[in-house]
Coordinates of C-alpha atoms and ligand atoms in Angstrom, one line a residue:
X1 CA 79.2 -14.7 75.7
X2 CA 75.6 -15.7 77.1
X3 CA 72.7 -14.2 75.2
X4 CA 69.5 -13.4 76.7
X5 CA 65.8 -12.7 74.1
X6 CA 62.6 -12.1 75.4
X7 CA 59.4 -11.0 74.0
X8 CA 55.7 -10.0 74.9
X9 CA 53.5 -9.3 72.4
X10 CA 51.1 -10.1 69.7
X11 CA 53.1 -12.1 67.4
X12 CA 53.8 -15.7 67.4
X13 CA 56.7 -15.3 70.6
X14 CA 58.6 -18.4 70.0
X15 CA 59.7 -17.4 66.7
X16 CA 60.7 -13.7 67.6
X17 CA 63.3 -15.4 70.4
X18 CA 64.7 -18.2 68.5
X19 CA 65.3 -15.5 65.3
X20 CA 67.0 -13.2 68.2
X21 CA 69.0 -16.7 69.6
X22 CA 70.2 -17.0 65.7
X23 CA 71.4 -13.8 66.1
X24 CA 73.3 -13.6 69.5
X25 CA 74.9 -17.0 68.0
X26 CA 78.1 -14.7 67.2
X27 CA 78.9 -14.1 70.8
X28 CA 79.8 -17.5 71.4
X29 CA 77.8 -20.1 73.7
X30 CA 77.7 -23.7 74.1
X31 CA 73.9 -24.6 75.0
X32 CA 70.3 -22.7 74.4
X33 CA 67.3 -22.8 75.7
X34 CA 63.7 -21.6 75.5
X35 CA 60.6 -21.3 77.7
X36 CA 57.2 -19.7 76.4
X37 CA 53.9 -19.6 78.0
X38 CA 51.2 -22.2 76.2
X39 CA 48.6 -19.9 75.6
X40 CA 46.0 -22.8 75.2
X41 CA 47.3 -24.9 78.0
X42 CA 47.9 -21.7 80.3
X43 CA 51.3 -23.1 81.4
X44 CA 55.1 -22.8 80.6
X45 CA 57.0 -25.2 78.2
X46 CA 60.7 -25.5 78.4
X47 CA 62.8 -26.6 75.5
X48 CA 66.8 -26.7 76.3
X49 CA 69.9 -28.4 75.6
X50 CA 73.9 -28.5 74.7
X51 CA 74.5 -27.8 71.2
X52 CA 73.4 -25.1 68.9
X53 CA 70.1 -23.0 68.0
X54 CA 69.3 -24.9 65.1
X55 CA 68.7 -28.0 67.9
X56 CA 67.0 -25.9 69.8
X57 CA 64.7 -25.0 67.4
X58 CA 63.8 -29.0 66.4
X59 CA 63.1 -29.6 70.0
X60 CA 60.6 -26.6 70.1
X61 CA 58.8 -27.6 67.2
X62 CA 56.3 -29.2 69.4
X63 CA 55.4 -25.9 71.3
X64 CA 51.9 -24.7 71.4
X65 CA 51.3 -20.9 70.3
X66 CA 52.7 -18.1 72.6
X67 CA 53.0 -14.6 73.2
X68 CA 55.5 -14.4 75.8
X69 CA 58.9 -16.7 75.9
X70 CA 62.2 -16.2 76.8
X71 CA 65.4 -17.5 75.7
X72 CA 69.2 -18.0 76.4
X73 CA 72.4 -18.7 74.9
X74 CA 75.1 -20.3 77.6
X75 CA 78.5 -19.5 77.7
X76 CA 79.5 -21.8 80.9
X77 CA 81.0 -20.4 83.7
X78 CA 79.3 -22.3 86.4
X79 CA 78.9 -26.0 86.4
X80 CA 79.4 -28.1 83.0
X81 CA 78.4 -27.9 79.5
X82 CA 74.6 -29.7 79.7
X83 CA 71.2 -30.2 79.5
X84 CA 70.4 -29.3 83.2
X85 CA 72.6 -26.4 83.0
X86 CA 71.7 -24.5 80.5
X87 CA 68.6 -22.2 80.8
X88 CA 66.1 -21.4 81.2
X89 CA 65.6 -22.2 84.9
X90 CA 62.6 -23.0 86.5
X91 CA 62.0 -22.7 90.3
X92 CA 61.0 -26.0 92.4
X93 CA 56.9 -24.8 92.2
X94 CA 57.2 -24.2 88.4
X95 CA 55.7 -20.8 89.3
X96 CA 58.9 -18.7 87.8
X97 CA 61.5 -19.2 85.0
X98 CA 64.5 -17.2 84.4
X99 CA 67.3 -16.5 82.1
X100 CA 70.4 -14.8 83.3
X101 CA 73.5 -13.5 81.8
X102 CA 76.4 -12.5 84.2
X103 CA 78.2 -13.9 87.2
X104 CA 76.4 -14.1 90.7
X105 CA 79.7 -13.7 93.2
X106 CA 78.0 -14.6 96.1
X107 CA 75.7 -17.8 94.7
X108 CA 76.7 -19.9 97.4
X109 CA 76.1 -17.8 100.5
X110 CA 73.1 -16.7 99.0
X111 CA 71.8 -20.9 98.9
X112 CA 73.0 -21.1 102.5
X113 CA 71.5 -18.0 104.0
X114 CA 67.8 -18.2 102.1
X115 CA 67.2 -21.5 100.5
X116 CA 68.0 -23.6 103.5
X117 CA 71.0 -25.2 101.6
X118 CA 68.3 -26.6 99.5
X119 CA 69.7 -29.0 96.8
X120 CA 69.6 -27.5 93.4
X121 CA 69.0 -29.2 90.0
X122 CA 71.9 -27.4 88.2
X123 CA 75.3 -26.4 89.3
X124 CA 74.8 -23.1 88.3
X125 CA 74.8 -19.7 90.2
X126 CA 71.5 -18.2 88.2
X127 CA 69.4 -21.2 89.5
X128 CA 69.8 -19.6 93.2
X129 CA 67.8 -16.3 91.8
X130 CA 64.9 -18.3 90.6
X131 CA 64.6 -20.5 93.7
X132 CA 64.9 -17.2 95.9
X133 CA 62.3 -15.4 94.1
X134 CA 60.1 -18.4 94.2
X135 CA 61.0 -18.9 98.1
X136 CA 60.5 -15.4 99.1
X137 CA 57.1 -15.0 97.0
X138 CA 55.7 -17.4 99.4
X139 CA 55.1 -14.6 101.9
X140 CA 55.0 -11.5 99.8
X141 CA 54.0 -10.3 96.2
X142 CA 56.2 -11.4 93.0
X143 CA 57.4 -7.7 92.8
X144 CA 58.4 -7.3 96.1
X145 CA 60.0 -10.6 95.6
X146 CA 62.0 -10.0 93.0
X147 CA 63.5 -6.9 94.4
X148 CA 64.3 -8.6 97.5
X149 CA 66.0 -10.9 95.6
X150 CA 68.1 -8.4 93.3
X151 CA 68.9 -6.1 96.4
X152 CA 70.9 -9.6 97.4
X153 CA 72.7 -10.2 94.3
X154 CA 76.1 -9.6 94.2
X155 CA 77.8 -9.5 90.7
X156 CA 77.0 -9.0 87.3
X157 CA 73.2 -10.2 85.5
X158 CA 71.1 -9.2 82.7
X159 CA 67.8 -11.1 83.9
X160 CA 64.1 -12.1 82.2
X161 CA 61.7 -13.4 84.5
X162 CA 58.6 -15.3 83.9
X163 CA 56.0 -16.2 86.5
X164 CA 53.0 -18.1 85.6
X165 CA 50.4 -16.3 87.7
X166 CA 51.2 -13.1 85.3
X167 CA 51.3 -15.0 82.0
X168 CA 51.1 -11.2 80.3
X169 CA 54.5 -9.8 82.0
X170 CA 57.8 -10.4 81.7
X171 CA 60.4 -8.3 84.0
X172 CA 63.7 -7.6 83.3
X173 CA 66.5 -6.6 85.1
X174 CA 70.2 -5.5 85.1
X175 CA 73.8 -4.7 86.7
X176 CA 76.7 -4.5 84.7
X177 CA 76.0 -6.8 81.8
X178 CA 74.1 -5.3 78.8
X179 CA 70.5 -5.2 78.3
X180 CA 68.5 -3.3 75.9
X181 CA 64.4 -2.8 75.2
X182 CA 63.2 -2.5 71.5
X183 CA 59.4 -1.8 70.7
X184 CA 57.5 -2.5 67.7
X185 CA 53.6 -2.0 66.8
X186 CA 52.8 -5.4 68.0
X187 CA 54.6 -5.9 71.4
X188 CA 58.3 -5.6 73.2
X189 CA 61.4 -7.4 72.8
X190 CA 64.3 -7.6 75.3
X191 CA 68.0 -8.3 74.3
X192 CA 71.6 -8.3 75.3
X193 CA 72.7 -6.9 71.9
X194 CA 71.1 -4.7 69.3
X195 CA 71.3 -7.9 66.4
X196 CA 68.9 -9.6 68.1
X197 CA 66.6 -6.5 68.0
X198 CA 67.5 -5.0 65.0
X199 CA 64.4 -7.3 62.5
X200 CA 61.6 -5.9 65.1
X201 CA 62.3 -2.6 66.2
X202 CA 63.6 0.7 64.9
X203 CA 64.6 2.0 68.2
X204 CA 65.6 1.0 71.6
X205 CA 66.1 1.8 75.5
X206 CA 69.3 0.7 77.3
X207 CA 68.6 -0.4 81.0
X208 CA 70.8 1.3 83.3
X209 CA 72.4 -0.8 86.1
X210 CA 70.3 -1.8 88.7
X211 CA 67.2 -1.3 87.0
X212 CA 64.1 -2.9 86.5
X213 CA 61.9 -3.1 83.2
X214 CA 58.2 -4.4 83.8
X215 CA 56.4 -5.1 80.5
X216 CA 53.1 -5.9 80.9
X217 CA 50.2 -5.7 78.0
X218 CA 51.4 -3.2 75.8
X219 CA 53.1 -1.0 78.2
X220 CA 56.3 -0.6 79.7
X221 CA 57.5 0.8 83.0
X222 CA 61.0 1.2 84.2
X223 CA 62.4 1.7 87.8
X224 CA 65.7 2.4 89.1
X225 CA 67.9 1.3 91.9
X226 CA 65.7 2.9 94.2
X227 CA 62.4 1.4 92.8
X228 CA 61.1 4.7 92.0
X229 CA 59.4 5.4 88.2
X230 CA 62.2 6.1 85.5
X231 CA 61.3 7.4 82.0
X232 CA 62.0 4.9 79.3
X233 CA 63.7 7.0 76.7
X234 CA 64.2 5.5 73.2
X235 CA 66.7 5.9 70.6
X236 CA 67.2 5.3 67.2
X237 CA 68.4 2.2 66.0
X238 CA 70.3 3.3 62.8
X239 CA 71.3 -0.3 62.6
X240 CA 71.8 -2.3 59.3
X241 CA 70.3 -5.7 59.7
X242 CA 71.6 -6.6 56.2
X243 CA 75.0 -6.3 57.1
X244 CA 74.7 -8.9 59.6
X245 CA 74.0 -11.1 56.8
X246 CA 76.9 -13.7 55.5
X247 CA 75.9 -12.9 51.7
X248 CA 77.7 -15.4 49.0
X249 CA 80.7 -15.8 51.5
X250 CA 81.3 -19.3 53.2
X251 CA 82.3 -17.8 56.7
X252 CA 81.6 -14.4 58.2
X253 CA 85.4 -14.2 58.9
X254 CA 86.1 -14.3 55.0
X255 CA 83.4 -11.6 54.6
X256 CA 84.9 -9.5 57.0
X257 CA 88.2 -9.6 55.7
X258 CA 86.9 -8.7 52.2
X259 CA 85.4 -5.8 53.8
X260 CA 88.2 -4.0 55.2
X261 CA 89.2 -1.6 51.8
X262 CA 85.1 -0.6 52.3
X263 CA 85.8 0.1 56.1
X264 CA 88.5 2.1 55.2
X265 CA 86.2 4.4 52.7
X266 CA 83.7 4.4 55.3
X267 CA 85.8 5.9 58.0
X268 CA 86.9 9.0 55.6
X269 CA 83.2 9.5 54.8
X270 CA 82.3 9.8 58.4
X271 CA 85.7 11.3 59.9
X272 CA 86.0 14.1 57.0
X273 CA 84.3 17.2 55.7
X274 CA 85.1 18.9 52.7
X275 CA 88.3 17.2 52.6
X276 CA 89.0 18.0 56.1
X277 CA 89.5 15.6 59.1
X278 CA 87.0 16.2 62.0
X279 CA 87.9 15.1 65.5
X280 CA 86.0 16.3 68.3
X281 CA 87.4 19.2 69.7
X282 CA 86.4 18.3 73.6
X283 CA 88.3 15.5 73.0
X284 CA 91.8 17.2 71.8
X285 CA 91.1 19.4 74.5
X286 CA 90.8 16.9 77.2
X287 CA 94.1 15.2 75.9
X288 CA 95.6 18.7 75.6
X289 CA 95.4 18.9 79.5
X290 CA 96.9 15.8 80.2
X291 CA 100.3 14.6 80.7
X292 CA 100.1 10.8 79.3
X293 CA 97.8 8.5 77.8
X294 CA 97.1 4.9 78.9
X295 CA 95.6 2.8 76.7
X296 CA 93.6 -0.2 77.9
X297 CA 92.5 -3.2 76.1
X298 CA 92.1 -6.7 75.7
X299 CA 93.2 -9.3 73.3
X300 CA 93.2 -7.8 69.5
X301 CA 92.0 -4.5 70.8
X302 CA 95.1 -4.4 72.8
X303 CA 97.1 -5.4 69.9
X304 CA 95.8 -2.3 68.2
X305 CA 96.5 -0.5 71.2
X306 CA 100.2 -1.1 71.0
X307 CA 100.2 0.1 67.2
X308 CA 98.2 3.2 68.8
X309 CA 101.0 3.7 71.2
X310 CA 103.8 3.7 68.5
X311 CA 101.6 6.1 66.4
X312 CA 101.0 8.7 69.2
X313 CA 105.2 8.5 69.7
X314 CA 105.5 9.1 66.1
X315 CA 103.0 11.8 65.6
X316 CA 103.2 13.7 68.8
X317 CA 104.9 14.2 71.8
X318 CA 102.7 12.8 73.9
X319 CA 103.8 9.5 76.2
X320 CA 101.6 6.2 76.3
X321 CA 101.4 3.2 78.2
X322 CA 99.0 0.3 76.6
X323 CA 97.8 -1.6 79.7
X324 CA 96.0 -4.9 79.9
X325 CA 92.5 -4.4 81.2
X326 CA 92.2 -7.3 83.4
X327 CA 95.6 -6.4 84.8
X328 CA 94.9 -2.5 85.2
X329 CA 91.8 -3.1 86.9
X330 CA 92.8 -4.6 89.9
X331 CA 96.9 -3.9 89.7
X332 CA 96.8 -0.3 88.6
X333 CA 100.1 0.9 87.9
X334 CA 101.5 4.2 89.3
X335 CA 99.7 6.9 87.1
X336 CA 101.1 10.3 86.3
X337 CA 99.6 13.6 87.4
X338 CA 97.1 14.0 84.6
X339 CA 96.5 10.7 83.1
X340 CA 93.9 10.5 80.2
X341 CA 92.3 7.1 79.4
X342 CA 91.6 5.4 75.9
X343 CA 89.8 2.3 76.2
X344 CA 89.6 0.4 73.0
X345 CA 86.8 -2.6 72.5
X346 CA 85.0 -3.4 69.6
X347 CA 82.0 -4.5 71.4
X348 CA 82.0 -1.8 74.0
X349 CA 80.9 -4.6 76.6
X350 CA 84.2 -6.0 77.9
X351 CA 83.7 -6.9 81.6
X352 CA 87.2 -6.0 82.4
X353 CA 87.3 -2.9 81.0
X354 CA 84.1 -2.1 82.7
X355 CA 85.9 -2.7 86.0
X356 CA 88.9 -0.5 84.5
X357 CA 86.1 2.1 83.9
X358 CA 84.6 2.2 87.2
X359 CA 88.1 2.8 88.8
X360 CA 89.1 5.5 86.3
X361 CA 85.5 7.3 86.8
X362 CA 86.1 6.9 91.0
X363 CA 89.4 8.9 90.8
X364 CA 87.9 11.8 88.4
X365 CA 89.7 10.9 85.3
X366 CA 88.8 11.7 81.7
X367 CA 88.3 8.7 79.6
X368 CA 87.2 8.2 76.0
X369 CA 86.2 4.7 74.5
X370 CA 86.9 3.9 70.9
X371 CA 84.6 1.4 69.9
X372 CA 82.3 -0.4 67.2
X373 CA 79.2 -0.1 68.9
X374 CA 78.4 3.3 70.0
X375 CA 75.5 1.8 72.3
X376 CA 77.5 -0.3 74.1
X377 CA 78.3 0.0 77.9
X378 CA 81.4 1.7 77.6
X379 CA 80.5 4.1 75.0
X380 CA 77.7 5.3 77.4
X381 CA 79.6 5.3 80.4
X382 CA 83.0 7.4 78.8
X383 CA 83.3 10.8 79.1
X384 CA 83.6 10.8 75.2
X385 CA 83.2 8.4 72.4
X386 CA 85.2 7.8 69.1
X387 CA 83.0 5.1 66.7
X388 CA 85.2 2.7 64.5
X389 CA 82.3 2.2 61.9
X390 CA 83.7 -1.5 61.0
X391 CA 79.8 -2.2 60.5
X392 CA 78.8 -5.5 62.6
X393 CA 81.7 -7.9 63.2
X394 CA 80.0 -11.2 63.5
X395 CA 82.8 -13.8 63.7
X396 CA 84.5 -14.2 66.9
X397 CA 87.7 -13.7 65.3
X398 CA 88.3 -9.7 64.8
X399 CA 89.5 -8.6 61.6
X400 CA 88.0 -5.7 60.3
X401 CA 87.6 -4.3 63.8
X402 CA 90.9 -4.2 64.1
X403 CA 92.0 -2.4 61.0
X404 CA 89.4 0.1 62.0
X405 CA 90.8 0.8 65.3
X406 CA 94.0 1.3 64.0
X407 CA 92.6 3.7 61.6
X408 CA 90.8 5.4 63.9
X409 CA 93.9 5.7 66.4
X410 CA 95.8 7.0 63.4
X411 CA 93.4 10.0 63.1
X412 CA 93.5 10.6 66.8
X413 CA 96.9 10.7 66.8
X414 CA 97.2 13.1 63.5
X415 CA 94.7 15.6 64.9
X416 CA 96.3 15.6 68.2
X417 CA 99.8 15.7 66.9
X418 CA 99.1 18.8 64.0
X419 CA 100.1 16.7 61.1
X420 CA 100.1 18.1 58.0
X421 CA 100.8 15.2 55.5
X422 CA 97.5 14.4 53.1
X423 CA 96.1 11.5 55.6
X424 CA 92.9 11.6 53.0
X425 CA 95.1 10.7 50.5
X426 CA 96.8 8.2 52.2
X427 CA 93.7 6.5 53.8
X428 CA 92.3 6.2 49.9
X429 CA 95.7 4.8 48.9
X430 CA 95.4 2.3 51.5
X431 CA 91.8 1.3 51.0
X432 CA 92.7 0.8 47.2
X433 CA 95.6 -1.0 48.3
X434 CA 93.6 -3.7 50.3
X435 CA 91.3 -4.0 47.4
X436 CA 94.0 -4.8 44.6
X437 CA 95.8 -7.7 47.3
X438 CA 92.4 -9.1 48.5
X439 CA 91.8 -10.2 44.7
X440 CA 94.7 -12.7 44.8
X441 CA 93.7 -13.7 48.2
X442 CA 93.3 -17.5 47.3
X443 CA 97.2 -17.9 46.6
X444 CA 97.6 -17.8 50.5
X445 CA 95.6 -21.2 50.7
X446 CA 98.3 -23.3 49.1
X447 CA 100.9 -21.2 51.4
X448 CA 98.7 -22.4 54.4
X449 CA 98.7 -26.1 53.6
X450 CA 102.4 -26.4 52.7
X451 CA 103.9 -24.0 55.7
X452 CA 101.6 -24.8 58.5
X453 CA 102.4 -28.6 59.1
X454 CA 103.2 -28.3 62.9
X455 CA 101.8 -28.0 65.6
X456 CA 102.9 -24.7 66.2
X457 CA 104.2 -21.3 64.1
X458 CA 106.0 -18.0 64.9
X459 CA 105.1 -14.6 63.5
X460 CA 108.0 -12.4 64.2
X461 CA 108.8 -8.3 63.5
X462 CA 110.5 -5.6 65.0
X463 CA 108.3 -2.1 66.0
X464 CA 105.0 -1.9 64.4
X465 CA 105.9 -5.2 63.1
X466 CA 106.3 -7.4 66.4
X467 CA 102.9 -5.7 67.2
X468 CA 100.9 -6.8 64.0
X469 CA 103.1 -10.4 64.9
X470 CA 101.4 -10.5 68.6
X471 CA 97.8 -10.5 66.6
X472 CA 98.6 -12.5 63.9
X473 CA 99.7 -15.4 66.3
X474 CA 96.6 -14.7 68.4
X475 CA 94.3 -15.0 64.8
X476 CA 96.1 -18.1 64.0
X477 CA 95.8 -19.8 67.5
X478 CA 92.2 -18.5 68.4
X479 CA 90.6 -20.3 64.9
X480 CA 92.9 -23.2 64.0
X481 CA 94.2 -24.1 67.8
X482 CA 97.8 -24.3 66.6
X483 CA 100.0 -22.9 68.9
X484 CA 101.3 -19.6 67.7
X485 CA 103.9 -16.9 69.1
X486 CA 103.8 -13.3 68.0
X487 CA 107.8 -12.7 68.4
X488 CA 110.1 -9.4 68.8
X489 CA 112.4 -10.8 66.1
X490 CA 115.4 -9.7 68.1
X491 CA 114.5 -11.6 71.4
X492 CA 113.8 -14.9 69.6
X493 CA 117.6 -15.7 70.5
X494 CA 117.3 -15.0 73.8
X495 CA 115.5 -18.3 74.8
X496 CA 112.7 -19.3 72.5
X497 CA 114.8 -19.9 69.5
X498 CA 115.4 -23.4 71.4
X499 CA 112.0 -24.3 70.0
X500 CA 113.0 -24.0 66.4
X501 CA 113.1 -27.5 64.6
X502 CA 112.9 -29.0 61.2
X503 CA 109.8 -27.4 59.5
X504 CA 108.8 -25.1 62.2
X505 CA 107.0 -22.3 60.3
X506 CA 108.3 -18.4 60.8
X507 CA 106.7 -16.2 59.4
X508 CA 108.6 -12.8 59.5
X509 CA 107.1 -9.2 58.6
X510 CA 108.8 -6.4 57.4
X511 CA 107.5 -3.0 57.0
X512 CA 109.9 -0.7 58.0
X513 CA 113.0 0.4 56.4
X514 CA 115.0 0.9 59.6
X515 CA 115.0 -2.8 60.7
X516 CA 114.5 -4.5 57.6
X517 CA 117.8 -6.1 57.3
X518 CA 117.9 -6.7 61.0
X519 CA 114.6 -8.9 60.7
X520 CA 116.4 -10.6 57.7
X521 CA 119.0 -11.4 59.6
X522 CA 116.9 -12.9 62.6
X523 CA 115.1 -15.3 59.7
X524 CA 118.2 -16.5 58.1
X525 CA 119.4 -17.3 61.9
X526 CA 116.0 -19.8 62.6
X527 CA 116.1 -21.0 59.0
X528 CA 119.6 -22.2 59.5
X529 CA 118.1 -24.2 62.1
X530 CA 115.6 -25.8 60.3
X531 CA 112.9 -23.4 60.2
X532 CA 110.5 -23.0 57.3
X533 CA 110.3 -19.2 56.9
X534 CA 107.7 -17.2 55.2
X535 CA 108.5 -13.1 54.7
X536 CA 105.9 -10.8 54.4
X537 CA 107.0 -7.8 53.1
X538 CA 106.0 -4.0 51.6
X539 CA 107.1 -4.0 48.2
X540 CA 109.7 -1.2 48.5
X541 CA 111.4 -3.5 50.9
X542 CA 111.1 -6.7 49.3
X543 CA 113.7 -9.2 48.0
X544 CA 113.1 -11.6 45.1
X545 CA 112.3 -14.9 47.2
X546 CA 109.9 -12.9 49.5
X547 CA 106.8 -15.1 49.7
X548 CA 104.0 -12.1 50.2
X549 CA 104.6 -8.9 49.0
X550 CA 102.3 -6.2 49.4
X551 CA 101.7 -2.8 48.0
X552 CA 103.3 0.5 49.6
X553 CA 100.8 2.5 51.2
X554 CA 102.1 5.2 53.8
X555 CA 104.1 3.9 57.0
X556 CA 101.8 4.8 59.3
X557 CA 99.2 2.7 57.9
X558 CA 101.0 -0.1 57.0
X559 CA 100.5 -2.2 60.4
X560 CA 96.5 -2.2 58.6
X561 CA 97.9 -3.9 55.6
X562 CA 100.4 -5.8 57.0
X563 CA 97.2 -7.8 58.9
X564 CA 95.5 -9.0 55.9
X565 CA 97.8 -12.0 55.0
X566 CA 98.0 -12.9 58.5
X567 CA 94.3 -13.0 58.5
X568 CA 94.0 -15.1 55.6
X569 CA 96.8 -17.5 56.6
X570 CA 94.8 -17.9 59.9
X571 CA 91.1 -18.5 58.3
X572 CA 92.8 -21.0 55.3
X573 CA 94.5 -23.0 58.2
X574 CA 91.3 -23.2 60.2
X575 CA 89.6 -24.4 57.4
X576 CA 92.1 -27.0 56.5
X577 CA 91.4 -28.3 60.0
X578 CA 87.9 -28.6 59.6
X579 CA 87.8 -26.1 62.4
X580 CA 84.2 -24.0 63.1
X581 CA 86.0 -20.9 62.0
X582 CA 82.9 -18.4 63.1
X583 CA 82.6 -19.5 66.4
X584 CA 86.1 -21.3 67.6
X585 CA 85.7 -23.2 70.4
X586 CA 85.7 -21.9 74.2
X587 CA 85.8 -18.5 72.8
X588 CA 82.8 -15.4 73.0
X589 CA 82.7 -12.6 70.7
X590 CA 81.3 -10.0 73.7
X591 CA 83.4 -11.3 77.0
X592 CA 80.9 -10.0 79.5
X593 CA 82.4 -11.5 82.5
X594 CA 85.8 -10.9 84.2
Ligands
LIG1 O1 85.0 -6.6 72.4 P1 86.4 -6.2 72.8 O2 87.4 -5.9 71.6 O3 86.8 -5.6 74.1 O4 87.1 -7.6 72.9 C1 88.3 -8.2 73.5 C2 88.7 -9.0 73.2 O5 87.9 -10.3 73.5 C3 89.0 -9.4 71.4 O6 89.6 -8.1 70.9 C4 89.3 -10.9 71.2 O7 90.6 -11.0 71.8 C5 89.1 -11.3 69.9 N1 88.1 -12.0 69.9 C6 90.4 -11.6 69.0 O8 89.6 -12.3 67.7

C-alpha cells in the first residue's frame, strides 16, 4: 500500500528513487510519481501518472541531473486512480512538493478552516497538506509552517516534503505509517520499507510517531513530538537484497511457494541450539501469568492464527481465541482477567493491528508480535516479538510466510506445553516431505485447468483442514478472482450446498484420521449433486481415487503440508486466466490504512 522514497546526496537522485519505487512495487499500487530538483535549471520537475513504475521511468527520461528527489507509489484511498490524484502534489505557488503515505481523516475541515475552502486540483487528502504548508509559509519560516501543519493533521502519515527555496533540504515526518532513514557515504535515503533502502544503506534509523527528520547537506537531525532534538540511532540492516530477486522463476509467488522447505530449515537453524528448542523465556513467563491467549490478525495471518489456536489447545491447557484485527480494534470482546495477546502479521505494519496494539497497551496487557519483519512497527512496539524467518515475501499473496507463521506458532505451543516429542526431527521430515512433493508441482497445472472451469469453487475440511480451507479459498480468490469459499465440511448442507450445481469444483482436505470419513461423506453428498470433487489427502488416510496425495508428516505439522497444493492450484488458476499474479488488482502487500 502506498510507498515513498526520497534521496538527498551526491548521487543521481532520480535513479535511486526510481530503483526504490521498483522495490516497493510489491506493496501494491495503481499510480506512481517522482519530483526532483533540476540542478541546472534550479527548479522542480514533476512526473506522475497512473500505471506502473516502468511507465514512470519512461516519462522521467527527460529529467535533468538532480541530487534531491522524492517518489511515490499510490494505492488510491481518496479519489479516483488518475494522473491528477497521483503523487507528488505541488503547492499553488509551486514552492513545496509533497508525497504522502497514510490517510488524513480531517482533510475536509482543514481545507475549510485553513484554506478558505480553496478548490484543489486533486481529490486527495494529501493535497491539503501541501497547500497548508504553502499558505502558512507566507507568514512564517518553512520549518514553522511544516510544524504547524503537522500539528493540525489527524490520521496517519509518512511524508516527504521538498521546498524549492531550500534545494539542499529534505524533510520527512511520520505518524503511524512507517518511515525509515538509511545512509551511505554519499547521501541519505528515506523510505517506507527496508527493501527500498537495502541497496544503498547497511543500516537504518526508524522514525518515531510524530517525529520529523530534517536532512540538510550531509547531516540529518531528528526532532520529537515536542520539536526537541532527538538522537538518531542507526541499527544494522541484516537484509539480503538478493533474496528479494525473482531468480529463474516467472513469478515471485512460485518462487516463494518453492522456498518453503528452505524456510522450514531456516527456522530450525534459528530456533534450535544443540538440537534443543530455544524459546525466549520472558515470553513463556508472560504467558504463564495469563489465563487466556487472544490471537489478533488479518487475512492469511488470521488463518494461521486459527491453526495456532488448534495447536495450542492440543499441546497446552491454555484457552485461545482468534479475532479479526479490524473488529477487535473497535469492538473488543469481554476479556478474561489476565489476557495475553498474540499479534500475527507478516509485514508487521498492518494498520488494523496497530489500532489493536494501541488499545491493548492502554490497558497495560502483555503482547507479542509474530512477524517476518523484525524492524517493523508492530515488532518494535509490542512487549515481545518472535521472528518467522521466511525471508522477503514479495508476492502480494502470502505463501511461505503463512507456513512460517504456522511453524513458529507450533514451536511456541510446543515450548509452552512442555511437549517432549522430537519436534526438530518432525520439522526436518516436514522440509523433506515438502521438497519431495514440490518436485512434482507441474501436475497441479493440468488439474487447475480441467477442474476450475466455473466462476466459483469450494474448499472443505474439518478441524485444522477447515482452517486450511479458509486460507486455500482466500488464495484462490485474491489472485485468480474466482469466487472461492472455505467451508467447514459438515456445515455445507445447512445452506451453502444449494450453490452446488453441475461441475462446481469442490476440493476436500483430509489430514485428520478422526474426521476423514465424515469429510469423505460430505464430498459424496456434493458429488451426487453434480460437483466436480478433488480430494487432497495425507498418504496414510488416502484412497485410490484421491487426486492429490501428500507425504505423511507429524500431525501437528500437517497444515503446513496440506496448504502447498492449494497454493499451487491458485497459482496455476491465475496463470491460466492471465492475471497479474504477483500484484493482484486492488490489493496491497502491506495494508497500512484501516
Ligand atoms: O502483513 P499482514 O500479515 O498483517 O497482512 C494481513 C493480510 O493483509 C494478508 O495476510 C493478506 O490477507 C495476504 N495478502 C493474503 O495473501
